Coordinates of C-alpha atoms in Angstrom, one line a residue:
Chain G
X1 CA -12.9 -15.9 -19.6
X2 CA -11.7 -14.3 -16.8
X3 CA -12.9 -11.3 -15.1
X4 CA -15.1 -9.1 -12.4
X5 CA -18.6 -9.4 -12.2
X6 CA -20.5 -6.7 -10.7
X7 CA -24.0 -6.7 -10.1
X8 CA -26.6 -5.5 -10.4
X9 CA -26.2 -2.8 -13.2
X10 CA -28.6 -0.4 -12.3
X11 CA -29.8 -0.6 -8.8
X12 CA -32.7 2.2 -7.7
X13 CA -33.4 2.0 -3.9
X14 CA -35.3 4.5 -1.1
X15 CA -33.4 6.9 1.4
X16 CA -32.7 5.2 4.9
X17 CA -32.3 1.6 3.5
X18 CA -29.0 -0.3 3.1
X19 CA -28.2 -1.9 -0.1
X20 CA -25.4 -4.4 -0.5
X21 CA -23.3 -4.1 -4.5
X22 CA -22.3 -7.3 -5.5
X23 CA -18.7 -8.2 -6.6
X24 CA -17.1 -11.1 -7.9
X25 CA -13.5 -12.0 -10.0
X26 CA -12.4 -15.5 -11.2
X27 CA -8.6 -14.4 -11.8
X28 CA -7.4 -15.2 -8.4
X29 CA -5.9 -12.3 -7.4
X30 CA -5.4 -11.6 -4.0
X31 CA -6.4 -7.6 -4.0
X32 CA -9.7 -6.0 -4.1
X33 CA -11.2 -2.6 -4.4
X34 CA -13.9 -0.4 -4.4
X35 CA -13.9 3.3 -5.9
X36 CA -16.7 5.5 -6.2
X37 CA -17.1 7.9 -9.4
X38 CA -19.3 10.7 -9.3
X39 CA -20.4 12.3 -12.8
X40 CA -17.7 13.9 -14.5
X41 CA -14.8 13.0 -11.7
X42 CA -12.3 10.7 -11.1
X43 CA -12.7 7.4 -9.0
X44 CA -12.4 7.7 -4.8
X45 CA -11.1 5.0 -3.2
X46 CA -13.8 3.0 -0.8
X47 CA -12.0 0.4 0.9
X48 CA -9.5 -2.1 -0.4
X49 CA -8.4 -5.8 0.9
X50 CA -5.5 -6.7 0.1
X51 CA -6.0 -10.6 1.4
X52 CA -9.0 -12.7 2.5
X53 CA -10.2 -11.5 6.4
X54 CA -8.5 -8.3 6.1
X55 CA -9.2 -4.7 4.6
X56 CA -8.6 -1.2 4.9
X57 CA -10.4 1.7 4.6
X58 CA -9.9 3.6 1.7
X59 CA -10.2 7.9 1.2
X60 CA -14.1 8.2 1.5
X61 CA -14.9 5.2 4.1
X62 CA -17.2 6.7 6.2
X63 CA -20.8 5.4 5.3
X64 CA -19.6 1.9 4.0
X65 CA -18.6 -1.5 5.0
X66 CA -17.7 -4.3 3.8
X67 CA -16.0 -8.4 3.6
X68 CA -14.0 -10.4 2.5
X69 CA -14.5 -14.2 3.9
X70 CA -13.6 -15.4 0.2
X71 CA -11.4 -14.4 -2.1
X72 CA -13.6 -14.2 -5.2
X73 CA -15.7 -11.8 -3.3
X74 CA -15.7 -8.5 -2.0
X75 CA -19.3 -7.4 -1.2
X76 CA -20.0 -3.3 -0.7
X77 CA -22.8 -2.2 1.8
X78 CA -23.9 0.8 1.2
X79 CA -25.2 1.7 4.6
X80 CA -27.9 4.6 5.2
X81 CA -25.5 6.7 6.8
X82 CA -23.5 7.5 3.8
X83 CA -25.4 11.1 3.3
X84 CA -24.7 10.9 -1.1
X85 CA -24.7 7.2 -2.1
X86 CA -26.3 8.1 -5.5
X87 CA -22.7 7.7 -7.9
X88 CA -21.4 5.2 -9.7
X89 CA -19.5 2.5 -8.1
X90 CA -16.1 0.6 -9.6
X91 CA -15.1 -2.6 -8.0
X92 CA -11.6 -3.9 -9.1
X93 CA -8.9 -6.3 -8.1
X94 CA -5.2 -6.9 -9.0
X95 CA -2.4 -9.5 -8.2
X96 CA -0.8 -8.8 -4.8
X97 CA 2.2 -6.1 -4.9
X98 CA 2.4 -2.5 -4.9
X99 CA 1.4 -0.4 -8.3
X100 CA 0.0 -3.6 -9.8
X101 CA -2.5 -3.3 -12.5
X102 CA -6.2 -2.9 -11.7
X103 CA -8.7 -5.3 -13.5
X104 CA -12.2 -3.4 -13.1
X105 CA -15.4 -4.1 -13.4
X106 CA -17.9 -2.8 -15.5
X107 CA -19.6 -1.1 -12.5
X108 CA -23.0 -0.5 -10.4
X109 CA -25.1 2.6 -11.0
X110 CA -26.8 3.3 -7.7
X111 CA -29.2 6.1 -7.2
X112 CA -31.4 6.8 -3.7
X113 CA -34.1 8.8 -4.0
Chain W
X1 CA -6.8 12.8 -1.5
X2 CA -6.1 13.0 -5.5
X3 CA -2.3 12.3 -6.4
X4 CA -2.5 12.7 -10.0
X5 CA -4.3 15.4 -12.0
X6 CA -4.7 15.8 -15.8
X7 CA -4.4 18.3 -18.2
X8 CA -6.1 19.4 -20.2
X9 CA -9.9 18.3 -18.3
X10 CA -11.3 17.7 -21.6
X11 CA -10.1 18.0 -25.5
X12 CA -11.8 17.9 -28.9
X13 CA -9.7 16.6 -32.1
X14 CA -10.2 15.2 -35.6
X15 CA -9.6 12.1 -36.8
X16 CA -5.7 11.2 -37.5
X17 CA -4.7 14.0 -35.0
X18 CA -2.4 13.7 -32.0
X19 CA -3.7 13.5 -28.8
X20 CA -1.7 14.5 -25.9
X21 CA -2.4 14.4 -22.0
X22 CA -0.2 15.4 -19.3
X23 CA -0.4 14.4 -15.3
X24 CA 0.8 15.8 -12.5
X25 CA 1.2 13.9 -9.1
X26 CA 2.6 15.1 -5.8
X27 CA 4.7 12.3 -4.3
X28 CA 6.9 10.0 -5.0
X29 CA 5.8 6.9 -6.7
X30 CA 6.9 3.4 -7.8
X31 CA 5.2 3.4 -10.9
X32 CA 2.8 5.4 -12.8
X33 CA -1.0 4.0 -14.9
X34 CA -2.8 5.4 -17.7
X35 CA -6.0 4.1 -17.7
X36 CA -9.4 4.5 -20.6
X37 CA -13.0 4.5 -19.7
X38 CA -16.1 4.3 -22.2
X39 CA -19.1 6.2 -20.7
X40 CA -20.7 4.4 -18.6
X41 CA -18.3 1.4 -18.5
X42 CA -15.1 0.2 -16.3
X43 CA -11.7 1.5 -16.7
X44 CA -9.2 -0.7 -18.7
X45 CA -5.6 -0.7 -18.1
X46 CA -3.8 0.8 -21.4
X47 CA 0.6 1.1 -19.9
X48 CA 2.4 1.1 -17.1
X49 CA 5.6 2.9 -16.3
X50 CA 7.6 2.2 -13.6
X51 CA 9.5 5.5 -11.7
X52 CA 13.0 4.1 -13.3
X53 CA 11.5 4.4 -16.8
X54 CA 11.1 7.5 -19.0
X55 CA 9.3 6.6 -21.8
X56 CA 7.2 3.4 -23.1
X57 CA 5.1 2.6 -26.3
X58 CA 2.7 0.2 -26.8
X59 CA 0.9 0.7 -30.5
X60 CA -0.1 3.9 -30.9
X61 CA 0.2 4.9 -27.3
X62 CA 3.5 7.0 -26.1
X63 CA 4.0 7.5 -21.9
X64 CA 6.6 9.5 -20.9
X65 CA 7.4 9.9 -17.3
X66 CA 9.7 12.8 -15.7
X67 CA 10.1 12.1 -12.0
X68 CA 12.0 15.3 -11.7
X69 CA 9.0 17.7 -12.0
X70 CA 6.9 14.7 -11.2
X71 CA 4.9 14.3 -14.6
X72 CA 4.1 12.3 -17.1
X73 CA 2.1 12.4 -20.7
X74 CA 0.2 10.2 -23.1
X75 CA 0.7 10.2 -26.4
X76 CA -2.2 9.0 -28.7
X77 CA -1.0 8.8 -32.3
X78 CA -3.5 9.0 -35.4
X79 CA -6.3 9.2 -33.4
X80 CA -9.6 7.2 -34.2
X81 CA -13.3 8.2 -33.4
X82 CA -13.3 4.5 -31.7
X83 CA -10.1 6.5 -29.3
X84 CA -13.2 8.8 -27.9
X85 CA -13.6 8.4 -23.8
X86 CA -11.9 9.4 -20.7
X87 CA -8.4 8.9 -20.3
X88 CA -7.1 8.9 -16.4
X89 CA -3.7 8.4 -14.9
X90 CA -3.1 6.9 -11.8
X91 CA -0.2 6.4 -9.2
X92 CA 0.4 4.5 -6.0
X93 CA 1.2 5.9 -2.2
X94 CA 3.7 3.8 -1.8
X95 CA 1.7 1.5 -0.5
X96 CA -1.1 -0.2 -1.2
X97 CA -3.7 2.0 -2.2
X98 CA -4.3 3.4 -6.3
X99 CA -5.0 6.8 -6.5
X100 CA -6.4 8.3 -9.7
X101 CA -6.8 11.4 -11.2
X102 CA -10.3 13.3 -12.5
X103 CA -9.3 12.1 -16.0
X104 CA -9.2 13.8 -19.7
X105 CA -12.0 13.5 -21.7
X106 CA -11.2 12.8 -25.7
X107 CA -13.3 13.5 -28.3
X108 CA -12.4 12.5 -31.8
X109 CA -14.4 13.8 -34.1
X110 CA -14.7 11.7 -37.4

């Protein structure tokens, strides 16, 4: 079946460290995203790539980076200058093309403590 | 920046009820998205309506779409408990990016 794999679920880690969110899709699309959710709100955009060795940053960049040397992959670093990384993160991808339909993931909890 | 918002932020119904949502956005757009999310899960793409459209149905979902005063609604017929999450439009830029709204949240009560 095809899809996006995010992983892992639930990932707990200390303030000052970097922690990488893994994302993967097997429906060769070209476009990838990443959106953060915080409880109760709607999803922020992160970055996005629209094809392999290039992205963009998104509404809420700062904080973050990321890659995109495949296109089944588009691995999130959460780096510790991003002062609330505790949220929920969404990866998603869709086909190339403005407005397309986003395929999601079924997200990473992170929480830094 | 948030293009689309909904109304109303959350709603309570019974079983068999109609549930409607409305969304506003700010500029134009090639197409408009509703989108559902269980707690604690992914969204999933439910319609999409492109900006030449004014209404769409698939199964017991109605979208209308009023580029005029830059709106749109989703209809949920005969609601079921299993119709219970968070309900979010979203729209393009233009370009590229997705933007989505803070969402509805529907409760069907059983």
């Amino acid at each position: 079946d095809g899809g996006i794999t995010q992983s892992p679920k639930y990932l707990f880690r200390k303030e000052g460290q970097n922690v990488t969110l893994s994302c993967e899709q097997n429906l060769n699309h070209d476009a990838m995203y990443w959106y953060r959710q915080d409880p109760g709100q709607g999803l922020r955009l992160i970055y996005y790539s629209q094809i392999v060795n290039d992205f963009q940053k998104g509404d809420i960049a700062e904080g973050y980076s990321v890659s995109r040397e495949k296109k089944e992959s588009f691995p999130l670093t959460v780096t510790s200058a991003q002062k609330n990384p505790t949220a929920f993160y969404l990866c998603a991808s869709s086909r190339q093309g403005k407005g397309s339909p986003l395929h999601f993931g079924n997200g990473t909890r992170l929480t830094v403590t | 920046s948030q293009q689309g918002e909904e109304d109303p932020q959350a709603l309570s119904i019974q079983e068999g009820e109609n549930a409607t949502m409305n969304c506003s956005y700010k500029t134009s757009i090639n197409n408009l998205q509703w989108y559902r999310q269980n707690s604690g899960r992914g969204l999933v793409h439910l319609i999409l309506i492109r900006s030449n459209e004014r209404e769409k149905h698939s199964g017991r979902l109605r979208v209308t779409l009023d580029t005029s005063k830059k709106s749109s609604s989703l209809l949920i017929t005969a609601s079921r408990a299993a119709d219970t999450a968070s309900y979010f439009c979203a729209t393009d830029d233009g370009g590229f990016k997705t933007i989505f709204g803070a969402g509805t949240r529907l409760f069907v009560k059983a």
